[in-house]
Coordinates of C-alpha atoms and ligand atoms in Angstrom, one line a residue:
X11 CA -155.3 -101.4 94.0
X12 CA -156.5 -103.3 90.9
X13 CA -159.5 -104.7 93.0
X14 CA -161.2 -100.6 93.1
X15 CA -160.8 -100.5 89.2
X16 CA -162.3 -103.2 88.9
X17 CA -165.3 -103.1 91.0
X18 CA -165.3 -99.6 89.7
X19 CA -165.5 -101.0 86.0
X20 CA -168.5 -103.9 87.5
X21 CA -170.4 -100.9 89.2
X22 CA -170.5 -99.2 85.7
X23 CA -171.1 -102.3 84.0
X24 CA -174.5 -103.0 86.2
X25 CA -175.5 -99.4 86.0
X26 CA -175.3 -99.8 82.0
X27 CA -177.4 -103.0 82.7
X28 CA -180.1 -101.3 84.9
X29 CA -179.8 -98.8 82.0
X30 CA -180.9 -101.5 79.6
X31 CA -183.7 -103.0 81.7
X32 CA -185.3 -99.9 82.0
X33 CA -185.2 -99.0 78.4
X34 CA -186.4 -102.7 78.2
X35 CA -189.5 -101.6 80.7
X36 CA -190.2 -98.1 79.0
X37 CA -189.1 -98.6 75.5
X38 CA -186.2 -95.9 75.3
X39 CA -183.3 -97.5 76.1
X40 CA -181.0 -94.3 75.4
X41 CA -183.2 -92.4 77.6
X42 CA -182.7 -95.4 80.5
X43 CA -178.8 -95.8 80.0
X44 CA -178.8 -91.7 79.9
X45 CA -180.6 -91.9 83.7
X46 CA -178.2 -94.1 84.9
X47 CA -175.1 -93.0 84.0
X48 CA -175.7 -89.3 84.5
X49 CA -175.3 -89.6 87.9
X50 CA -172.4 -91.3 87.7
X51 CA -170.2 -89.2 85.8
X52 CA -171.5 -86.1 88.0
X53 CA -170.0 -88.1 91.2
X54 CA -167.1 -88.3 88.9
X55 CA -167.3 -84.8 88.3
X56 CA -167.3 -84.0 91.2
X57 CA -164.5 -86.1 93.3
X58 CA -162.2 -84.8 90.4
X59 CA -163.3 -81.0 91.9
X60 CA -162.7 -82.2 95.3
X61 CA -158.9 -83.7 93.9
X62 CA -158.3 -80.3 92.1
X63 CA -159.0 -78.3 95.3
X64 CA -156.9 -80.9 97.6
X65 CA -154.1 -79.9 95.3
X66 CA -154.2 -76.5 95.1
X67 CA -153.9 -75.9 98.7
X68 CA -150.4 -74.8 99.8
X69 CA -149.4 -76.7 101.7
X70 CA -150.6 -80.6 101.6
X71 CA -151.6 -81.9 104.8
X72 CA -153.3 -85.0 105.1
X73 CA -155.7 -87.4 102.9
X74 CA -159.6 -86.8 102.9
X75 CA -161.6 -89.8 104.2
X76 CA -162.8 -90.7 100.6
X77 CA -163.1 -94.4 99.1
X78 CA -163.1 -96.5 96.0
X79 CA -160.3 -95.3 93.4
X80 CA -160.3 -92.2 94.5
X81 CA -158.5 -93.5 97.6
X82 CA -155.8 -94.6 95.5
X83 CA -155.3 -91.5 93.3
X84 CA -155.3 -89.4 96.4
X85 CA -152.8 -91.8 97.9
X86 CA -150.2 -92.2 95.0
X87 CA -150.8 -88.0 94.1
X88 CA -149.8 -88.0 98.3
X89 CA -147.0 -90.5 98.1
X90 CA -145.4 -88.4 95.4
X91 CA -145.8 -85.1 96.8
X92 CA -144.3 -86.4 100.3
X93 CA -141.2 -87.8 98.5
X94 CA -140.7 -84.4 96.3
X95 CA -141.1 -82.4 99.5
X96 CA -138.4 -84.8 101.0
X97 CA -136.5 -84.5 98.1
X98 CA -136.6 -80.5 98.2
X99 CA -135.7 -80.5 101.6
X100 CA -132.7 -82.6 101.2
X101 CA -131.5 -80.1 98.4
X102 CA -132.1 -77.1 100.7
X103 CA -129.9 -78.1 103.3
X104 CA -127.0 -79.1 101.0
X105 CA -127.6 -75.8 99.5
X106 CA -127.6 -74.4 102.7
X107 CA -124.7 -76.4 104.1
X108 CA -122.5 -75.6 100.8
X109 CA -123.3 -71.8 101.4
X110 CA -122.4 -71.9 104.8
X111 CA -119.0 -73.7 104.1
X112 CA -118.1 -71.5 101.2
X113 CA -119.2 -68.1 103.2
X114 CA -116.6 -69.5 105.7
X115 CA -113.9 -70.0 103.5
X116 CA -111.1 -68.2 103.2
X117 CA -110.9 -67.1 99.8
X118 CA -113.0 -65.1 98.5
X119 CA -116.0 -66.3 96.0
X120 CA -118.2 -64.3 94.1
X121 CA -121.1 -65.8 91.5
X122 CA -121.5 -63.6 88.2
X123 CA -123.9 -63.5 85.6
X124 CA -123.6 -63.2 81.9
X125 CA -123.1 -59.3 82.2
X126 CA -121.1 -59.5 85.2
X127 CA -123.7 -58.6 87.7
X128 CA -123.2 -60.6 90.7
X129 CA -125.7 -63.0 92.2
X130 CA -123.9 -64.0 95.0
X131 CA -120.6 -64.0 97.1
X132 CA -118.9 -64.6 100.5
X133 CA -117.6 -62.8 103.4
X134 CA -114.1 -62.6 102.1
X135 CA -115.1 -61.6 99.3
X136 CA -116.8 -58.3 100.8
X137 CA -113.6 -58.0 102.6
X138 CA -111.4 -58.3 99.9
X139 CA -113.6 -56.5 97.1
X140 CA -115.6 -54.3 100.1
X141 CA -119.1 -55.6 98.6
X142 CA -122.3 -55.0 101.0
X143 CA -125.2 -57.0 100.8
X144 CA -127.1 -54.6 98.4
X145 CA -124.2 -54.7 96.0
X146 CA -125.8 -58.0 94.6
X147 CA -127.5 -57.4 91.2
X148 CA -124.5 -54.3 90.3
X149 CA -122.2 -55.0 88.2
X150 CA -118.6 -56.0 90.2
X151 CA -116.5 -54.4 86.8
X152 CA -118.6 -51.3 87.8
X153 CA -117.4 -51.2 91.6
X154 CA -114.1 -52.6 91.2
X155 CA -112.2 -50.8 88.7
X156 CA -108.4 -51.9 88.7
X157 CA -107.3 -51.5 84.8
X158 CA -105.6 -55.0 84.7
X159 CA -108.8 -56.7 86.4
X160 CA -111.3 -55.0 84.0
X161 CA -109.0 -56.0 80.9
X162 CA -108.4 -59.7 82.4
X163 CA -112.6 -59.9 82.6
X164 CA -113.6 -58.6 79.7
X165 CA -111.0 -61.0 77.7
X166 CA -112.4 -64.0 78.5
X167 CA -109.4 -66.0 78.6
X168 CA -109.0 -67.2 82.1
X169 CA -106.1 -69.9 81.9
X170 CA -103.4 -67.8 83.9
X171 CA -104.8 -66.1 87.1
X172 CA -104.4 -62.1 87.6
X173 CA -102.3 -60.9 90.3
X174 CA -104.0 -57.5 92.1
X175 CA -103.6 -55.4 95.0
X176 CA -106.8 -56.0 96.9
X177 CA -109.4 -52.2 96.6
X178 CA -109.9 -52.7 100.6
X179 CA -106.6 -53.0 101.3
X180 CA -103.4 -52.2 99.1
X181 CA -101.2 -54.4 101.3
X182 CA -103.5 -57.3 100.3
X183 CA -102.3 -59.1 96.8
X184 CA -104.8 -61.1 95.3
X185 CA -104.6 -64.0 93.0
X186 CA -108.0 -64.1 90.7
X187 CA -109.2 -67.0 88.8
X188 CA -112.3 -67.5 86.9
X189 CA -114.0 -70.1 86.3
X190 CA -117.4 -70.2 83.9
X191 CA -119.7 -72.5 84.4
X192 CA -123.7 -73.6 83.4
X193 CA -125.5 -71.3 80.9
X194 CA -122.9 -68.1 81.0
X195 CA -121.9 -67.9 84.5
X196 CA -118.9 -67.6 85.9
X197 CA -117.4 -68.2 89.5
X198 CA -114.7 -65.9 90.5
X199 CA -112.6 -66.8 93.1
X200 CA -109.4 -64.5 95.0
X201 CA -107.3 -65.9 97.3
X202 CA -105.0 -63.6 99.6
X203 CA -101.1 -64.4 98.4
X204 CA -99.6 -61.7 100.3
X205 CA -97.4 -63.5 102.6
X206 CA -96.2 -65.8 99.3
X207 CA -95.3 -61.9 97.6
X208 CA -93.7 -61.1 100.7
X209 CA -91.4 -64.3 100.7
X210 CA -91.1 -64.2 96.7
X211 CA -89.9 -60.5 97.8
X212 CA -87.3 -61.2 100.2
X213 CA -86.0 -63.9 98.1
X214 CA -85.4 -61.5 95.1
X215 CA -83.9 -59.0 97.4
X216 CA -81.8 -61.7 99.1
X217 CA -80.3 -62.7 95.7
X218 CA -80.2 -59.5 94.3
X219 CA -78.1 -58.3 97.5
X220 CA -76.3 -60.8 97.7
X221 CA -75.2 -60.4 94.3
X222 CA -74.4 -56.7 94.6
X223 CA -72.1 -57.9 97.6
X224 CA -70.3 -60.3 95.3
X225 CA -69.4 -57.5 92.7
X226 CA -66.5 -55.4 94.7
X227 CA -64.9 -58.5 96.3
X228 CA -65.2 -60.4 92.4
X229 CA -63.4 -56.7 90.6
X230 CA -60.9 -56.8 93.3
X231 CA -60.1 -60.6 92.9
X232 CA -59.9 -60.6 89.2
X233 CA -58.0 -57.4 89.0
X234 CA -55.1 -59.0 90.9
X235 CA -55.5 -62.0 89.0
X236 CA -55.1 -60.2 85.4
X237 CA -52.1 -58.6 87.3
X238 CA -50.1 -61.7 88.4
X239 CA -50.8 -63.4 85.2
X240 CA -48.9 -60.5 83.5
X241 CA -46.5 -60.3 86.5
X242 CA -43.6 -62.0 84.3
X243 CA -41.6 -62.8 87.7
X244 CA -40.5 -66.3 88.1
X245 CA -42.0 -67.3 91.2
X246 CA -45.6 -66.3 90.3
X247 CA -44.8 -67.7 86.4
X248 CA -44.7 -70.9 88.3
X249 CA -47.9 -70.4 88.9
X250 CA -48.9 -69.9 85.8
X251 CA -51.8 -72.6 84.7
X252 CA -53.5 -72.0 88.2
X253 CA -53.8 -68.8 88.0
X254 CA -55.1 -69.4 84.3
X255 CA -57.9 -71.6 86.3
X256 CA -58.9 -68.8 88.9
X257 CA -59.0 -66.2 86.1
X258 CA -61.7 -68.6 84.3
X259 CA -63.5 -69.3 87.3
X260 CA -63.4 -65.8 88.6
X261 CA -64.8 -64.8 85.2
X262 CA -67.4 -67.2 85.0
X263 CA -68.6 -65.9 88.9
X264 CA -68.5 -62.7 87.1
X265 CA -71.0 -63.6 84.6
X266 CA -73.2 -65.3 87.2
X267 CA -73.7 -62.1 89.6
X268 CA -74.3 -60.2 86.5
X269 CA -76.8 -62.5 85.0
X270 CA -78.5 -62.8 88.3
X271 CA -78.4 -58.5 88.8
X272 CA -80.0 -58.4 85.1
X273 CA -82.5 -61.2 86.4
X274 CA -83.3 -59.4 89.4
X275 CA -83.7 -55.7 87.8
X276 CA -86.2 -57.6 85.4
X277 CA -88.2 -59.3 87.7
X278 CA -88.3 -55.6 90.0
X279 CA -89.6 -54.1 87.1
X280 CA -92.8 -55.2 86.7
X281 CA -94.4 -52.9 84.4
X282 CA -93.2 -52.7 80.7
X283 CA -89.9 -51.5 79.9
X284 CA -89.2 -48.1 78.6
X285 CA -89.9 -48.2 74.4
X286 CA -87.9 -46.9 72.2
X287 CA -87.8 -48.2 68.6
X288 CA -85.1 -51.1 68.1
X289 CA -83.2 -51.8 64.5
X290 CA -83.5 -55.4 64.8
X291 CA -81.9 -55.9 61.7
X292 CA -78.8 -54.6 62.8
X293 CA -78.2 -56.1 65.7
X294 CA -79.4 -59.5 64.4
X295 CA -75.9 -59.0 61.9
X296 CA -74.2 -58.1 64.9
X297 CA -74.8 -60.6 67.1
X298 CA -74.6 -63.3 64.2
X299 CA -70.9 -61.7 63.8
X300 CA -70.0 -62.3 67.5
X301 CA -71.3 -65.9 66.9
X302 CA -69.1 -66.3 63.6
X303 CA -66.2 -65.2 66.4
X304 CA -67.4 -67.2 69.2
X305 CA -67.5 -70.5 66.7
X306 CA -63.9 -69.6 66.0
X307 CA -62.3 -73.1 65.0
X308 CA -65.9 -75.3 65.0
X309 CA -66.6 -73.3 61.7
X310 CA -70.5 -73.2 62.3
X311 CA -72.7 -72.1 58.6
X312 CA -74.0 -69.8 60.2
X313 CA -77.0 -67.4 57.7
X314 CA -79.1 -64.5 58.9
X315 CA -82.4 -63.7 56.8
X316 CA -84.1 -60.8 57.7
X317 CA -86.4 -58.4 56.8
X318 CA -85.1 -54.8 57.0
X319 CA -88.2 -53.0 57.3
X320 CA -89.3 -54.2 60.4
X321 CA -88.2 -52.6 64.0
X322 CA -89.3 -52.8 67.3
X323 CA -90.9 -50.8 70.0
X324 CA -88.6 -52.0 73.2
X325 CA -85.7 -51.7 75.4
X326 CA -82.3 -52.3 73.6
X327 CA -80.1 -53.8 75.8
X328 CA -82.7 -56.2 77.3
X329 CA -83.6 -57.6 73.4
X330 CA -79.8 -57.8 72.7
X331 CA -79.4 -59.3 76.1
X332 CA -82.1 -62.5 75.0
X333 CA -81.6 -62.7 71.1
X334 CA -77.7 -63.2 71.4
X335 CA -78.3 -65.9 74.3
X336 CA -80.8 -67.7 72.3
X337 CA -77.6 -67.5 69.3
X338 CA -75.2 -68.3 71.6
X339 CA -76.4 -71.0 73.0
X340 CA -77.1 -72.7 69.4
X341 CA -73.2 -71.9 69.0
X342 CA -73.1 -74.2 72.2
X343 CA -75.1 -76.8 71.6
X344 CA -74.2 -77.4 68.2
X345 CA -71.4 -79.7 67.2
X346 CA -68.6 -78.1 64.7
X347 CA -69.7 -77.6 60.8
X348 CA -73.3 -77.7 62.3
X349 CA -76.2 -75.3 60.8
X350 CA -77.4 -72.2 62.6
X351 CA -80.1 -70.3 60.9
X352 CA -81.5 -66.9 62.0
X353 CA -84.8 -65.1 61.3
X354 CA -86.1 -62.3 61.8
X355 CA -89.8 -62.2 59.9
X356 CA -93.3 -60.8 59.9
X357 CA -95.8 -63.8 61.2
X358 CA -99.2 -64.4 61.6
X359 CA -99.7 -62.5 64.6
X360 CA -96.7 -60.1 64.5
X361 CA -93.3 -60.2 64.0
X362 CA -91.0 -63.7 64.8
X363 CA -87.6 -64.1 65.5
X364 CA -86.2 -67.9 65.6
X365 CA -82.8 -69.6 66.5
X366 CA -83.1 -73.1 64.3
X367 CA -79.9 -75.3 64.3
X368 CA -78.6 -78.7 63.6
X369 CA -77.5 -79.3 67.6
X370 CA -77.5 -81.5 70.5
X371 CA -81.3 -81.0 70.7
X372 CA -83.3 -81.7 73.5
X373 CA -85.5 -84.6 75.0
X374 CA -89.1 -83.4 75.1
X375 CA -89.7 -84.0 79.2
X376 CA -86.6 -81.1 79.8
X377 CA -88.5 -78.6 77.4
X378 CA -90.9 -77.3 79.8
X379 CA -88.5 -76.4 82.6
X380 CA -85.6 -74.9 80.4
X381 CA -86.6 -71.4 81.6
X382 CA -86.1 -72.1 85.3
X383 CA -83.1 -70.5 86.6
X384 CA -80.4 -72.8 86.9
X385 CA -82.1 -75.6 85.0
X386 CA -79.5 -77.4 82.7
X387 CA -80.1 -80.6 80.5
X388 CA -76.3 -81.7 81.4
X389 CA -75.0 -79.3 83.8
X390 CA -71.3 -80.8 83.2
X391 CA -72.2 -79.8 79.4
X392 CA -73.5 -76.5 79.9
X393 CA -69.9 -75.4 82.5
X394 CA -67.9 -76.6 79.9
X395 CA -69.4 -74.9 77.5
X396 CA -69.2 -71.5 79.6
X397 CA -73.1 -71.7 80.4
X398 CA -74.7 -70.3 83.8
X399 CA -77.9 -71.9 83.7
X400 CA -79.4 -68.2 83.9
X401 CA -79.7 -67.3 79.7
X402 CA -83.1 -69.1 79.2
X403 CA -84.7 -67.6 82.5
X404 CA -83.3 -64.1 81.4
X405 CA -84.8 -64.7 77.7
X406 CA -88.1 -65.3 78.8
X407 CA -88.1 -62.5 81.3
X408 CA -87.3 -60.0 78.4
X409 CA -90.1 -61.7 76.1
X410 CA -92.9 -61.5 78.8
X411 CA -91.8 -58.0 79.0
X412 CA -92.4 -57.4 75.4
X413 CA -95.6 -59.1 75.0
X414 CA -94.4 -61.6 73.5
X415 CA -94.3 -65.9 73.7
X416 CA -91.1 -67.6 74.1
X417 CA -91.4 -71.2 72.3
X418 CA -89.3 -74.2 72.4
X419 CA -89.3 -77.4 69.6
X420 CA -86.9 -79.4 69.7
X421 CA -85.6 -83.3 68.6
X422 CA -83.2 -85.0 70.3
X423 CA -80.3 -85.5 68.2
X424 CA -81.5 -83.7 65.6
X425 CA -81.8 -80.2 66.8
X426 CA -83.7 -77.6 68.4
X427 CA -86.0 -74.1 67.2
X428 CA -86.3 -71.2 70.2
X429 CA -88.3 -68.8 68.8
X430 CA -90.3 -65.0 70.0
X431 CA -93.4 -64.0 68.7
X432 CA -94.3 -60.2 69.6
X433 CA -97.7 -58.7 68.5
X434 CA -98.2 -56.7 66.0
X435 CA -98.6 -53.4 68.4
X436 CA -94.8 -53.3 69.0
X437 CA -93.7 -53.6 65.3
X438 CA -92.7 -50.5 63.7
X439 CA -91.3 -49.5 60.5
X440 CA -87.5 -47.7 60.0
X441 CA -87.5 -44.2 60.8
X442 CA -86.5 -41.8 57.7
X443 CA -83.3 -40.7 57.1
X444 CA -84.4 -37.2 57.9
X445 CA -86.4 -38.4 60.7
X446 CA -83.2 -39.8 62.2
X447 CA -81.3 -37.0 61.0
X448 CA -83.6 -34.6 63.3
X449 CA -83.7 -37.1 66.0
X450 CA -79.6 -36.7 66.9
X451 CA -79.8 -33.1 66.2
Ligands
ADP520 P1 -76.8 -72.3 79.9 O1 -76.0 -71.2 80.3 O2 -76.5 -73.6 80.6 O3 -76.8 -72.5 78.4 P2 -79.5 -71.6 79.5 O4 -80.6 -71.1 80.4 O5 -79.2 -70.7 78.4 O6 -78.3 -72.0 80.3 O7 -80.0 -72.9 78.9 C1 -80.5 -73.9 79.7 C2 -80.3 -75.3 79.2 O8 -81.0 -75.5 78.0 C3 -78.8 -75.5 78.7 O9 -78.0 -75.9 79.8 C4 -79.0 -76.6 77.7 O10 -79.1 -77.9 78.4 C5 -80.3 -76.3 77.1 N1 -80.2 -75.6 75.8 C6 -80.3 -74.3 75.6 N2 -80.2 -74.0 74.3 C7 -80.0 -75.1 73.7 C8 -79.8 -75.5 72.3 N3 -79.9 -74.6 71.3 N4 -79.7 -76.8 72.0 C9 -79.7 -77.7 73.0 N5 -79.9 -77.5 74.3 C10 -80.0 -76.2 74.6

């Protein structure tokens, strides 16, 4: 290659010289340089036209029969086109190929711009959203118009997936997650979870039955129970202490079938509970006076501060239901003289209320699965101490229902903070006293 510079570089170098010699000859050695080179640099001139058109064809066939350096530019400018085109082609078929694979797939994709429009999707996804080809450029918030999925979109928060009937198809449940990606796009992706609704179904309705079934056999049970125990006859008096034990188990069956009814009724009922306004205050002193009861001989300090002027928009019984098992359980799990300290306050976001005590507290790898039913740190612990397992699962039930965040600090040894935080849009002030006056009229 460096050979054709360089006998390109001698070829000018005798054309200067042949220049010179004629200047020499004539006297005007500008004028002889001038003749010789001219020529030159309009060959130039010209193979660089030739090179220009060869590369503005379309489509870049084969190399002209040229020599010298020109040769070589053609053959690197060749070279390089032949490994783009290569490289082009390579990209088109895994383009291609990942197109084909994800139209095949079962779950449905869809490609969204900045404003939501869509740029591309799959064929389960015009199954499950009923898109058709010339959908692509409209906006999928405009053509699929579920409340929950417009809100969950427009929020931009995309860490839990949404749960929707399909609009093809409302026995079809769909679980939708987005992801965003490159310069404001997002890929949205819903995968059919009907079959796992159906079994999560039949699984609520199996326990929920079978804890309905429990009920009449349980009343019967413990109402002859109550009755021997006060039968004052000598031959069941003998019997005494076990039919203490059978009482105390038969209660604490009792309390499971009813925690596990409340469980069920909260998990039927998906939308929000009916809203009425709550006097938290009140029953924060109420329930704190249960604890003082239920501490009896262990003498907890237990101290309430709370502010007065703030209620909340919410079912009753459910909130009494999760506050007094978060205070009962720091009755529990808090050895005698230890502290218990309620609140009930306005936060950053809201209103909190917060359980904080001096207990057993609890290591950090247990935190996160506290709220499953049945989950127990110590399940020898928790019987003795007359627990089901159920409270937590129940309390955060009641909180999601409220729109509110359950949260869980705690140190081993040291003691442990289970606190609610509900927004702002459920806090209300007291009613008047004329207000209330007119409301039980
Ligand atoms: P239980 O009826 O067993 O108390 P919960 O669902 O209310 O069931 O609580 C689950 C587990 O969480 C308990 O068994 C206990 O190990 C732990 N726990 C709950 N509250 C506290 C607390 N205040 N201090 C320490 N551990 C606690």
């Amino acid at each position: 290659m460096l050979d054709h510079w360089l006998s390109e570089a001698w070829r000018l170098v005798a054309l200067v010289v042949v220049g010179v010699i004629i200047g020499a000859i004539t006297g005007y050695y500008s004028l002889g340089i001038l003749i010789c080179i001219v020529p030159y640099l309009a060959y130039h001139l010209y193979n660089v036209y030739q090179l220009d058109q060869w590369l503005r064809q379309r489509k870049i066939s084969e190399l002209p029969e040229i020599g010298g350096v020109y040769e070589e530019l053609y053959h690197s400018v060749y070279q390089f086109y032949r490994r783009g085109r290569a490289q082009r082609r390579r990209l088109t078929d895994l383009l291609s190929r990942f197109r084909k694979g994800t139209a095949a797939m079962p779950d449905a994709t869809v490609v969204l711009q900045s404003s939501n429009e869509i740029e591309w999707f799959n064929h389960a996804a015009s199954r499950y959203f009923n898109l058709r080809a010339q959908d692509v450029g409209k906006r999928l918030d405009n053509l699929f118009r579920h409340p929950s999925f417009l809100k969950y979109l427009s929020q931009g928060n995309y860490v839990q997936p949404l749960l929707v009937q399909s609009p093809n198809d409302s026995q079809l449940s769909l679980q939708i997650h987005v992801v965003p990606y490159g310069d404001n796009q997002r890929l949205l992706i819903a995968r059919d979870v009907s079959r796992m609704q159906r079994l999560e179904q039949m699984r609520r309705d199996f326990v929920a039955n079978v804890s309905h079934e429990l009920r009449t056999p349980l009343t019967v049970l413990t109402g002859f129970l109550e009755s021997m125990s006060d039968n004052k006859d000598e031959k069941i008096s003998d019997w005494s202490h076990q039919i203490d034990l059978m009482q105390a188990q038969a209660s604490r069956m009792q309390l499971i079938v009813q925690q596990l009814l409340l469980l069920a009724r909260l998990e039927t009922d998906v939308g929000p509970p009916r809203k009425n306004p709550v006097d938290i205050p009140e029953m924060l002193k109420a329930i704190c006076s249960e604890a003082r009861a239920l501490s009896g001989e262990r003498e907890h300090d237990i101290s309430l501060d709370s502010d007065d002027s703030l209620w909340l928009l919410g079912n009753h019984e459910e909130l009494r239901s999760a506050f007094s098992n978060l205070v009962f359980n720091a009755i529990r799990y808090t050895p005698p003289h230890g502290k218990i300290h309620v609140t009930w306050k306005s936060s950053d976001g809201g209103v909190r209320f917060a359980v904080k005590d001096t207990g057993i507290g609890i290591s950090e790898n247990h935190i996160p699965r506290l709220t499953e039913r049945f989950y127990r740190v110590d399940v020898g612990r928790s019987r003795e101490a007359g627990g089901t397992g159920l409270g937590l699962a129940i309390v955060k039930h009641v909180v999601q229902r409220h729109e509110g965040i359950l949260k869980i600090d705690s140190v081993l040894g040291e003691g442990s903070e289970f606190s609610c935080e509900f927004p702002v849009s459920g806090v209300i002030a007291p009613p008047r006293a004329n207000d209330q006056a007119s409301t039980l009229s």
